[in-house]
Tab-separated table of C-alpha atoms in Angstrom:
chain	number	residue	atom	x	y	z
A	1430	MET	CA	120.024	53.843	88.378
A	1431	SER	CA	122.867	52.971	85.346
A	1432	VAL	CA	123.732	49.940	83.411
A	1433	LEU	CA	126.867	48.691	84.100
A	1434	LEU	CA	128.406	45.734	82.001
A	1435	VAL	CA	131.624	43.764	82.348
A	1436	GLY	CA	133.096	41.213	79.977
A	1437	ILE	CA	135.312	38.827	78.668
A	1438	SER	CA	135.080	37.334	75.336
A	1439	HIS	CA	136.691	35.624	72.504
A	1440	ARG	CA	138.021	39.442	70.748
A	1441	SER	CA	139.292	40.071	74.232
A	1442	ALA	CA	140.460	36.609	75.840
A	1443	PRO	CA	141.963	33.554	74.636
A	1444	VAL	CA	140.348	29.865	75.406
A	1445	SER	CA	142.028	29.393	78.262
A	1446	VAL	CA	141.297	32.566	80.188
A	1447	LEU	CA	137.817	31.732	78.967
A	1448	GLU	CA	136.850	28.418	80.296
A	1449	ARG	CA	138.326	30.091	83.719
A	1450	VAL	CA	135.813	32.171	83.459
A	1451	ALA	CA	133.074	30.214	82.052
A	1452	VAL	CA	129.995	29.940	84.145
A	1453	ALA	CA	127.767	27.123	84.261
A	1454	ASP	CA	124.149	26.381	84.189
A	1455	THR	CA	124.131	25.555	87.930
A	1456	ASP	CA	126.664	28.527	88.680
A	1457	ARG	CA	125.240	31.322	87.423
A	1458	PRO	CA	122.033	31.531	90.763
A	1459	LYS	CA	124.546	31.690	93.207
A	1460	LEU	CA	126.894	33.866	91.178
A	1461	ILE	CA	123.749	36.459	90.869
A	1462	ASP	CA	122.953	36.036	94.465
A	1463	THR	CA	127.100	37.493	95.268
A	1464	LEU	CA	126.790	40.248	93.163
A	1465	LEU	CA	122.886	41.133	94.888
A	1466	GLU	CA	124.893	40.994	97.482
A	1467	SER	CA	126.991	44.535	96.601
A	1468	PRO	CA	125.430	47.549	98.692
A	1469	HIS	CA	125.751	49.177	94.414
A	1470	ILE	CA	123.763	46.294	92.748
A	1471	SER	CA	119.948	46.377	92.847
A	1472	GLU	CA	119.680	44.142	89.587
A	1473	SER	CA	121.377	41.787	87.778
A	1474	MET	CA	122.242	39.089	84.936
A	1475	ILE	CA	124.563	36.850	84.061
A	1476	VAL	CA	124.770	35.932	80.045
A	1477	SER	CA	127.489	32.826	79.580
A	1478	THR	CA	128.187	31.392	76.014
A	1479	CYS	CA	131.046	29.340	74.494
A	1480	ASN	CA	132.188	32.222	73.731
A	1481	ARG	CA	131.478	35.001	76.214
A	1482	VAL	CA	130.718	35.840	79.761
A	1483	GLU	CA	129.104	39.266	79.663
A	1484	VAL	CA	127.672	40.208	83.639
A	1485	TYR	CA	124.859	43.167	83.397
A	1486	ALA	CA	124.321	45.144	87.009
A	1487	VAL	CA	121.747	47.895	87.686
A	1488	VAL	CA	124.811	49.886	89.563
A	1489	ASP	CA	124.059	53.604	92.120
A	1490	ALA	CA	127.748	53.813	91.727
A	1491	PHE	CA	130.356	53.024	88.927
A	1492	HIS	CA	133.701	52.748	90.931
A	1493	GLY	CA	132.048	50.824	93.530
A	1494	ALA	CA	129.764	47.804	91.425
A	1495	LEU	CA	133.213	48.175	89.009
A	1496	ALA	CA	135.175	46.192	92.170
A	1497	ALA	CA	131.893	43.609	93.633
A	1498	VAL	CA	132.304	42.619	89.268
A	1499	GLY	CA	135.818	42.284	89.814
A	1500	GLU	CA	136.106	40.813	93.175
A	1501	MET	CA	133.385	38.272	91.543
A	1502	LEU	CA	134.646	37.447	88.234
A	1503	SER	CA	137.702	36.584	90.230
A	1504	ALA	CA	136.742	34.260	93.126
A	1505	HIS	CA	134.830	32.626	90.830
A	1506	SER	CA	137.846	31.947	87.800
A	1507	GLY	CA	140.007	31.575	90.812
A	1508	LEU	CA	142.354	34.144	88.205
A	1509	ASP	CA	144.814	36.691	89.670
A	1510	PHE	CA	142.681	40.322	89.515
A	1511	SER	CA	145.730	41.695	87.331
A	1512	ASP	CA	145.575	38.808	84.993
A	1513	LEU	CA	141.333	39.772	84.662
A	1514	THR	CA	141.785	42.654	83.663
A	1515	ARG	CA	143.887	42.699	80.871
A	1516	HIS	CA	141.020	40.100	78.744
A	1517	THR	CA	138.023	42.668	80.291
A	1518	TYR	CA	136.245	45.205	78.792
A	1519	VAL	CA	133.678	47.194	80.661
A	1520	ARG	CA	130.833	49.347	79.164
A	1521	TYR	CA	128.366	52.476	81.223
A	1522	SER	CA	125.213	53.054	80.345
A	1523	GLU	CA	124.092	53.830	77.537
A	1524	ALA	CA	127.197	52.259	75.900
A	1525	ALA	CA	125.789	48.951	77.848
A	1526	ALA	CA	122.398	48.767	75.868
A	1527	GLU	CA	123.924	49.335	72.895
A	1528	HIS	CA	126.897	46.344	73.183
A	1529	LEU	CA	124.026	44.206	73.828
A	1530	PHE	CA	121.556	45.526	70.834
A	1531	ALA	CA	124.824	43.958	69.079
A	1532	VAL	CA	125.458	40.958	70.983
A	1533	ALA	CA	121.829	40.345	70.222
A	1534	SER	CA	122.014	40.657	66.775
A	1535	GLY	CA	125.024	38.245	65.994
A	1536	LEU	CA	127.085	41.003	65.551
A	1537	ASP	CA	129.644	40.270	68.194
A	1538	SER	CA	129.644	36.419	67.543
A	1539	MET	CA	133.086	34.114	66.407
A	1540	VAL	CA	130.213	33.535	63.656
A	1541	VAL	CA	128.469	37.030	62.908
A	1542	GLY	CA	124.857	36.407	62.897
A	1543	GLU	CA	124.454	33.059	64.950
A	1544	GLN	CA	121.187	32.855	65.793
A	1545	GLN	CA	121.764	30.671	69.433
A	1546	ILE	CA	122.295	34.191	70.742
A	1547	LEU	CA	119.136	34.549	71.551
A	1548	GLY	CA	117.805	32.747	73.171
A	1549	GLN	CA	120.909	32.482	75.073
A	1550	ILE	CA	120.367	35.862	76.131
A	1551	ARG	CA	116.668	34.944	76.697
A	1552	THR	CA	117.937	32.080	79.758
A	1553	ALA	CA	120.035	34.366	81.118
A	1554	TYR	CA	117.086	36.561	81.879
A	1555	ALA	CA	114.815	33.959	82.358
A	1556	VAL	CA	117.580	33.106	85.770
A	1557	SER	CA	117.755	36.398	86.186
A	1558	ASP	CA	114.197	37.041	87.542
A	1559	THR	CA	113.785	33.396	88.781
A	1560	GLN	CA	115.881	34.727	91.121
A	1561	ARG	CA	114.601	38.101	91.545
A	1562	ALA	CA	117.803	39.789	90.279
A	1563	ALA	CA	116.461	41.374	86.918
A	1564	GLY	CA	113.680	44.318	87.450
A	1565	ARG	CA	112.411	47.457	85.875
A	1566	ALA	CA	115.661	48.084	84.316
A	1567	LEU	CA	117.020	44.820	82.998
A	1568	HIS	CA	113.809	43.434	82.271
A	1569	GLU	CA	112.855	46.658	79.270
A	1570	LEU	CA	116.771	46.562	78.426
A	1571	ALA	CA	116.825	42.599	77.684
A	1572	GLN	CA	113.749	43.014	75.770
A	1573	GLN	CA	114.482	45.068	73.703
A	1574	ALA	CA	117.534	42.837	73.142
A	1575	LEU	CA	115.477	40.007	71.944
A	1576	ARG	CA	113.262	42.202	69.787
A	1577	VAL	CA	117.433	44.252	68.408
A	1578	GLY	CA	118.093	40.546	67.601
A	1579	LYS	CA	115.209	39.075	65.591
A	1580	ARG	CA	114.676	42.759	63.458
A	1581	VAL	CA	117.832	42.083	62.467
A	1582	HIS	CA	118.200	37.977	61.683
A	1583	THR	CA	114.320	39.363	59.644
A	1584	GLU	CA	114.698	42.192	58.129
A	1585	THR	CA	119.227	41.649	57.060
A	1586	GLY	CA	120.794	38.668	55.681
A	1587	ILE	CA	123.129	38.237	58.282
A	1588	ASP	CA	122.763	35.065	59.145
A	1589	ARG	CA	123.652	33.707	55.866
A	1590	ALA	CA	127.736	32.867	56.553
A	1591	GLY	CA	126.208	30.201	59.407
A	1592	SER	CA	123.895	29.209	61.586
A	1593	SER	CA	126.138	28.201	64.957
A	1594	VAL	CA	129.865	27.524	65.877
A	1595	VAL	CA	127.437	24.168	65.269
A	1596	SER	CA	127.816	24.489	61.624
A	1597	VAL	CA	130.565	26.003	61.461
A	1598	ALA	CA	132.676	23.113	62.563
A	1599	LEU	CA	131.035	20.179	61.089
A	1600	ASP	CA	130.744	22.134	57.251
A	1601	ARG	CA	134.351	21.980	57.942
A	1602	ALA	CA	134.827	18.273	59.552
A	1603	ALA	CA	133.060	18.014	56.406
A	1604	ALA	CA	135.895	19.127	54.339
A	1605	VAL	CA	138.507	17.358	56.434
A	1606	LEU	CA	136.625	13.757	55.621
A	1607	ALA	CA	135.645	14.372	51.795
A	1608	PRO	CA	138.745	17.169	50.310
A	1609	THR	CA	137.393	16.655	46.781
A	1610	ASP	CA	133.343	16.451	47.714
A	1611	ALA	CA	132.550	18.269	50.609
A	1612	THR	CA	128.960	18.881	50.212
A	1613	ASN	CA	128.437	15.345	50.801
A	1614	GLY	CA	130.996	14.665	53.087
A	1615	LEU	CA	129.250	13.293	56.091
A	1616	ALA	CA	126.548	11.788	54.055
A	1617	GLY	CA	126.673	8.166	55.109
A	1618	ARG	CA	129.156	8.659	58.238
A	1619	THR	CA	128.900	7.884	61.734
A	1620	ALA	CA	128.825	10.628	64.573
A	1621	VAL	CA	129.198	11.178	67.940
A	1622	VAL	CA	127.713	13.955	70.110
A	1623	VAL	CA	128.921	13.996	73.515
A	1624	GLY	CA	126.199	16.412	74.917
A	1625	ALA	CA	122.840	16.460	74.851
A	1626	GLY	CA	122.008	20.130	75.434
A	1627	SER	CA	121.182	23.147	73.242
A	1628	MET	CA	124.623	22.233	71.694
A	1629	GLY	CA	123.704	19.123	71.039
A	1630	GLY	CA	120.344	19.849	69.779
A	1631	LEU	CA	122.109	22.198	66.873
A	1632	SER	CA	124.507	19.611	66.363
A	1633	VAL	CA	122.005	16.673	65.585
A	1634	ALA	CA	119.598	19.068	63.250
A	1635	HIS	CA	123.823	19.878	60.693
A	1636	LEU	CA	124.147	16.077	61.161
A	1637	THR	CA	120.529	14.559	59.954
A	1638	ARG	CA	120.105	17.622	57.367
A	1639	ALA	CA	123.988	16.899	55.879
A	1640	GLY	CA	122.744	13.459	56.037
A	1641	ILE	CA	124.469	11.575	58.343
A	1642	GLY	CA	124.237	7.790	58.393
A	1643	ARG	CA	124.452	7.220	61.920
A	1644	VAL	CA	124.759	9.272	65.753
A	1645	ILE	CA	125.347	7.813	69.015
A	1646	VAL	CA	124.607	10.207	71.289
A	1647	ALA	CA	126.850	10.392	74.913
A	1648	ASN	CA	125.345	12.130	78.018
A	1649	ARG	CA	125.886	12.186	81.745
A	1650	THR	CA	122.460	10.778	82.393
A	1651	ARG	CA	120.816	8.813	79.568
A	1652	GLU	CA	117.228	10.128	79.832
A	1653	ARG	CA	118.240	13.441	78.057
A	1654	ALA	CA	120.576	11.527	75.908
A	1655	GLU	CA	118.100	9.010	74.942
A	1656	ARG	CA	115.168	12.003	73.514
A	1657	LEU	CA	118.206	13.490	71.769
A	1658	ALA	CA	118.589	10.493	70.062
A	1659	ASP	CA	114.891	10.067	69.414
A	1660	THR	CA	114.971	12.925	68.032
A	1661	VAL	CA	117.029	11.450	65.193
A	1662	ARG	CA	115.510	8.726	65.165
A	1663	ALA	CA	112.465	10.593	64.239
A	1664	ALA	CA	114.500	12.638	61.259
A	1665	GLY	CA	114.754	9.059	60.253
A	1666	VAL	CA	118.221	8.640	61.086
A	1667	ASP	CA	119.811	5.530	62.865
A	1668	ALA	CA	121.024	6.127	66.269
A	1669	ALA	CA	122.146	4.978	69.448
A	1670	THR	CA	123.195	6.330	72.921
A	1671	VAL	CA	125.782	5.033	75.156
A	1672	GLU	CA	127.762	5.820	78.664
A	1673	LEU	CA	130.042	8.279	79.048
A	1674	SER	CA	131.987	6.046	79.618
A	1675	GLU	CA	131.552	3.798	76.708
A	1676	LEU	CA	133.162	7.324	75.336
A	1677	ALA	CA	136.581	5.312	73.514
A	1678	SER	CA	133.751	2.523	72.367
A	1679	ALA	CA	132.121	4.920	70.495
A	1680	LEU	CA	134.929	6.499	68.749
A	1681	SER	CA	136.177	3.716	67.453
A	1682	GLU	CA	133.125	3.640	65.095
A	1683	ALA	CA	133.353	7.268	64.490
A	1684	ASP	CA	134.143	9.558	62.090
A	1685	VAL	CA	133.193	12.789	63.587
A	1686	MET	CA	132.441	13.428	66.814
A	1687	VAL	CA	131.168	17.169	68.400
A	1688	ALA	CA	131.594	17.238	71.518
A	1689	CYS	CA	129.456	19.943	73.359
A	1690	THR	CA	129.021	19.427	77.331
A	1691	GLY	CA	130.023	22.950	78.978
A	1692	ALA	CA	131.498	20.717	81.705
A	1693	VAL	CA	134.177	21.045	83.805
A	1694	GLY	CA	137.022	18.913	82.777
A	1695	ALA	CA	138.315	16.965	79.694
A	1696	VAL	CA	134.909	14.864	78.552
A	1697	VAL	CA	137.452	12.657	75.992
A	1698	THR	CA	140.906	12.014	77.260
A	1699	LEU	CA	144.177	11.093	75.434
A	1700	ALA	CA	143.693	8.140	76.536
A	1701	ASP	CA	140.086	6.974	75.186
A	1702	ALA	CA	141.834	8.457	71.639
A	1703	HIS	CA	144.314	5.738	72.223
A	1704	LEU	CA	142.092	3.395	72.693
A	1705	ALA	CA	139.736	4.432	70.222
A	1706	LEU	CA	142.316	4.682	67.127
A	1707	ALA	CA	143.888	1.548	68.502
A	1708	ALA	CA	140.431	-0.420	66.959
A	1709	ARG	CA	140.769	1.313	63.265
A	1710	ASN	CA	143.010	1.921	60.753
A	1711	ALA	CA	143.526	5.831	61.211
A	1712	ALA	CA	145.455	5.801	57.845
A	1713	GLN	CA	142.647	5.040	55.943
A	1714	ARG	CA	139.719	6.479	58.237
A	1715	PRO	CA	140.449	9.912	59.521
A	1716	LEU	CA	138.074	10.874	62.435
A	1717	VAL	CA	137.773	15.033	63.116
A	1718	ILE	CA	136.569	16.000	66.655
A	1719	CYS	CA	134.883	19.227	67.240
A	1720	ASP	CA	135.664	20.494	70.027
A	1721	LEU	CA	132.825	23.221	71.247
A	1722	GLY	CA	132.785	22.767	75.173
A	1723	LEU	CA	133.629	25.463	77.538
A	1724	PRO	CA	135.713	25.013	79.236
A	1725	ARG	CA	137.663	22.554	76.707
A	1726	ASP	CA	135.709	19.151	76.800
A	1727	VAL	CA	138.595	17.238	75.025
A	1728	GLU	CA	142.649	17.262	75.881
A	1729	PRO	CA	144.286	19.377	73.832
A	1730	ALA	CA	147.184	16.690	73.505
A	1731	VAL	CA	144.500	14.362	71.363
A	1732	ALA	CA	145.018	16.603	68.419
A	1733	GLY	CA	148.485	15.291	67.803
A	1734	LEU	CA	147.575	11.864	67.126
A	1735	PRO	CA	147.869	10.434	64.078
A	1736	GLY	CA	145.284	10.374	61.253
A	1737	VAL	CA	143.082	12.742	64.478
A	1738	THR	CA	141.565	16.482	63.443
A	1739	LEU	CA	140.814	18.543	66.058
A	1740	LEU	CA	138.456	22.028	65.931
A	1741	ASP	CA	138.087	23.821	68.551
A	1742	ILE	CA	136.762	27.185	69.437
A	1743	GLU	CA	140.206	28.908	68.454
A	1744	THR	CA	140.421	27.058	65.360
A	1745	MET	CA	136.981	28.914	64.859
A	1746	LYS	CA	137.910	32.397	64.584
A	1747	SER	CA	140.303	32.065	62.246
A	1748	ASP	CA	137.808	30.245	59.679
A	1749	PRO	CA	136.635	32.662	56.351
A	1750	ALA	CA	132.926	31.739	56.856
A	1751	ALA	CA	132.862	33.571	61.051
A	1752	GLY	CA	132.486	36.171	58.825
A	1753	ALA	CA	128.740	37.903	57.672
A	1754	ALA	CA	128.665	39.905	54.057
A	1755	ALA	CA	129.896	43.314	54.954
A	1756	ALA	CA	126.363	45.275	53.131
A	1757	ASP	CA	124.498	42.842	55.652
A	1758	ALA	CA	126.745	43.439	58.797
A	1759	ASP	CA	126.140	47.166	58.208
A	1760	ALA	CA	122.631	46.743	57.837
A	1761	ALA	CA	122.612	45.308	60.760
A	1762	ARG	CA	124.503	47.840	62.536
A	1763	GLU	CA	121.774	50.649	61.000
A	1764	ILE	CA	119.702	48.200	62.773
A	1765	VAL	CA	121.293	48.765	65.941
A	1766	ALA	CA	121.845	52.287	65.940
A	1767	ALA	CA	118.174	54.001	65.325
A	1768	GLU	CA	116.260	50.517	67.997
A	1769	LEU	CA	119.246	52.257	70.634
A	1770	ALA	CA	118.007	56.090	69.660
A	1771	THR	CA	114.289	54.306	70.207
A	1772	TYR	CA	114.773	52.697	73.421
A	1773	LEU	CA	117.371	55.650	75.036
A	1774	THR	CA	114.548	58.380	74.006
A	1775	GLY	CA	111.909	55.891	75.791
A	1776	GLN	CA	114.650	55.474	79.123
A	1777	ARG	CA	115.278	59.357	78.828
A	1778	LEU	CA	111.425	60.036	78.901
A	1779	ALA	CA	110.858	57.476	81.905
A	1780	GLU	CA	113.850	59.610	83.877
A	1781	VAL	CA	111.813	62.862	83.397
A	1782	THR	CA	107.574	62.237	83.162
A	1783	PRO	CA	107.892	61.361	87.307
A	1784	THR	CA	109.374	64.733	88.006
A	1785	VAL	CA	106.257	65.929	85.644
A	1786	THR	CA	103.732	63.906	87.190
A	1787	ALA	CA	105.277	65.026	90.495
A	1788	LEU	CA	104.976	68.512	89.594
A	1789	ARG	CA	101.286	68.539	88.346
A	1790	GLN	CA	100.788	66.616	91.704
A	1791	ARG	CA	102.122	69.687	93.597
A	1792	ALA	CA	100.391	71.576	90.999
A	1793	ALA	CA	97.314	70.390	92.603
A	1794	GLU	CA	97.689	70.366	96.003
A	1795	VAL	CA	98.246	73.995	96.159
A	1796	VAL	CA	94.566	74.922	94.110
A	1797	GLU	CA	93.624	72.443	96.573
A	1798	SER	CA	95.089	74.277	99.473
A	1799	GLU	CA	93.966	77.552	97.957
A	1800	LEU	CA	89.879	76.319	97.494
A	1801	LEU	CA	89.795	74.723	101.193
A	1802	ARG	CA	91.193	78.901	102.453
A	1803	LEU	CA	88.106	81.065	99.327
A	1804	GLU	CA	85.906	78.567	101.509
A	1805	SER	CA	87.075	80.013	105.065
A	1806	ARG	CA	87.113	83.254	103.871
A	1807	LEU	CA	84.399	83.633	101.214
A	1808	PRO	CA	81.163	80.812	103.072
A	1809	GLY	CA	78.409	82.936	101.038
A	1810	LEU	CA	79.724	80.962	97.425
A	1811	ASP	CA	76.582	79.599	95.983
A	1812	ASP	CA	78.039	76.012	95.209
A	1813	PRO	CA	77.809	77.404	90.949
A	1814	GLN	CA	80.468	80.364	92.197
A	1815	ARG	CA	82.226	77.527	93.127
A	1816	ASP	CA	82.279	75.353	90.537
A	1817	GLU	CA	83.642	78.753	89.080
A	1818	VAL	CA	86.006	79.623	90.636
A	1819	ALA	CA	87.603	75.860	90.892
A	1820	ARG	CA	87.218	75.818	87.095
A	1821	THR	CA	89.093	78.847	86.349
A	1822	VAL	CA	92.130	78.320	89.496
A	1823	ARG	CA	93.527	74.943	87.301
A	1824	ARG	CA	92.840	76.055	83.926
A	1825	VAL	CA	94.567	79.127	84.544
A	1826	VAL	CA	96.659	75.626	86.768
A	1827	ASP	CA	97.387	73.862	83.939
A	1828	LYS	CA	97.817	76.563	80.950
A	1829	LEU	CA	100.596	77.771	83.241
A	1830	LEU	CA	102.229	73.805	83.492
A	1831	HIS	CA	101.440	73.174	79.560
A	1832	ALA	CA	104.660	74.509	78.235
A	1833	PRO	CA	106.749	73.513	80.555
A	1834	THR	CA	106.180	70.361	80.997
A	1835	VAL	CA	105.677	69.658	77.277
A	1836	ARG	CA	109.135	71.191	76.568
A	1837	VAL	CA	110.591	69.218	79.290
A	1838	LYS	CA	109.292	66.319	78.045
A	1839	GLN	CA	110.549	67.073	74.582
A	1840	LEU	CA	114.510	68.518	76.124
A	1841	ALA	CA	113.764	64.662	78.348
A	1842	THR	CA	114.859	62.950	74.819
A	1843	THR	CA	117.782	64.615	73.847
A	1844	PRO	CA	122.033	63.878	75.470
A	1845	GLY	CA	121.705	65.147	78.470
A	1846	GLY	CA	118.386	65.249	78.708
A	1847	ASP	CA	118.070	64.516	82.538
A	1848	THR	CA	119.614	67.728	83.845
A	1849	TYR	CA	116.288	69.424	82.925
A	1850	ALA	CA	114.042	67.122	85.338
A	1851	ALA	CA	116.650	67.792	87.349
A	1852	ALA	CA	116.209	71.470	86.891
A	1853	LEU	CA	112.276	71.249	87.145
A	1854	ARG	CA	111.921	69.106	90.603
A	1855	GLU	CA	115.025	72.432	91.428
A	1856	LEU	CA	113.160	75.320	90.523
A	1857	PHE	CA	109.376	73.512	92.129
A	1858	GLU	CA	111.149	72.185	95.179
A	1859	LEU	CA	109.684	69.178	94.472
A	1860	ALA	CA	111.503	66.723	96.792
A	1861	PRO	CA	113.796	63.936	94.822
A	1862	GLY	CA	111.526	61.357	97.234
A	1863	SER	CA	108.875	62.649	95.537
A	1864	ALA	CA	109.315	62.055	92.213
A	1865	GLU	CA	110.886	58.075	93.083
A	1866	ALA	CA	107.838	57.694	94.532
A	1867	VAL	CA	105.866	57.614	91.498
A	1868	ALA	CA	108.481	55.418	89.829
A	1869	THR	CA	111.719	54.799	89.684
A	1870	PRO	CA	112.959	55.292	86.708
A	1871	MET	CA	115.801	53.865	84.804
A	1872	GLU	CA	118.771	56.792	84.605
A	1873	MET	CA	120.563	56.247	81.177
A	1874	ARG	CA	123.592	58.759	82.139
A	1875	ALA	CA	126.707	58.410	80.824
A	1876	VAL	CA	129.538	58.354	83.064
A	1877	GLU	CA	131.375	61.865	84.151
A	1878	LYS	CA	134.761	62.329	82.419
A	1879	THR	CA	136.542	61.536	85.016
A	1880	ASP	CA	135.938	57.912	85.043
A	1881	GLY	CA	139.075	56.166	83.070
A	1882	PHE	CA	137.185	54.346	80.213
A	1883	THR	CA	135.614	57.451	78.882
A	1884	ALA	CA	139.424	58.954	79.179
A	1885	GLY	CA	141.170	57.052	76.487
A	1886	LEU	CA	142.110	55.076	80.022
A	1887	SER	CA	142.912	51.267	79.033
A	1888	SER	CA	140.241	48.674	80.546
A	1889	GLU	CA	142.857	47.743	83.195
A	1890	ASP	CA	143.529	51.252	84.316
A	1891	VAL	CA	139.546	51.732	84.579
A	1892	TRP	CA	139.267	48.813	87.032
A	1893	THR	CA	142.428	49.732	88.866
A	1894	LYS	CA	140.780	53.268	90.186
A	1895	GLY	CA	137.524	51.690	90.841
A	1896	MET	CA	139.445	49.342	93.191
A	1897	GLN	CA	141.489	52.232	94.378
A	1898	GLU	CA	138.031	54.390	95.221
């Protein structure tokens, strides 16, 4: 079994495509179940954030599994297959593991070094585990990715550019509200936070640190809005909650709004914004709206209203604060490379260990069989003689097996090391099932050179080839 990754992110697709592919928390379990219906997929995990959707699957056939993932994403997004494939990237085996480690480290984030991705990967794994869709392979991959991410954030300064997209958006909002003193741009202001999930919590934390004067929380469920408002009050800041139907009224009081619900369809409409502006002097009181939802929470037409500045995911791409210092990024990449090598070595050892164990079991069975034959041919042997013969035979077998088993483990840590385990099975006539019965390792083999993406073909070519086979 090998790991297949199919992904769409801010690097490969515009926001209009990302919001079509976005996977809501309520949809993730059923999409995982859909993937597991494929005979080629035994484990699956979906990482979904505000700027990426990535499907990780443990597969036994590259092209068959790729087709299954493509069909699922196409059906979920409603996008034509050709439109979808233009924006996807495909990684397999070692490349899939390397990509997840880079993602967990914040190297592939819109805001390089942001830490929120660690929680999102943890959530993705937890959902798969709950669905019984995460076996040994995905467990080891996900846990190692989380360890790599933590190490990168501990040992480098990669997150110095900002903790998340939230911080970058609100820093830009502060600059709009107070061009000459962005440091205090949010101090004493009123903010509306739409959405009480993790992004809403991050927004509240950043706002309170920035000295916000008042926070109004709106959420689909009033209970969660109240809990988030209590967090604001605990920080010594005035807070209130409103229903989503009261957003226009809340906006009329606000200087900045953060929308991060993940809902399907706009939460803040052009009509809401018009009503809010009618109750305020837009020329003197600008309104900054940070739309961090995917799909969008705010209708794009709102950006054309006088006195309104709309900052969305697309805007964040060009923000200079979204990059980390080159030295820190390089240090992070070195850690990822070292951890990847360690991980792959462990996977290759896991591949050969069942074969070595099966070989030793086979040898033990042969020894016991021959000792029984000796017992029948020489029944007159006394116990000390019989024990000495048994020890001698076992010692000879152990010495004969020691060198090849040690060497095959050493060779297994090198690229292509799984071929030595295969040779050992062939030489000693070990049935494939005998090794699999000891353990079921995850194979981390590189895809054959005939597969499209390793032969230099485009992502679209890979998808087309996969669907044809």
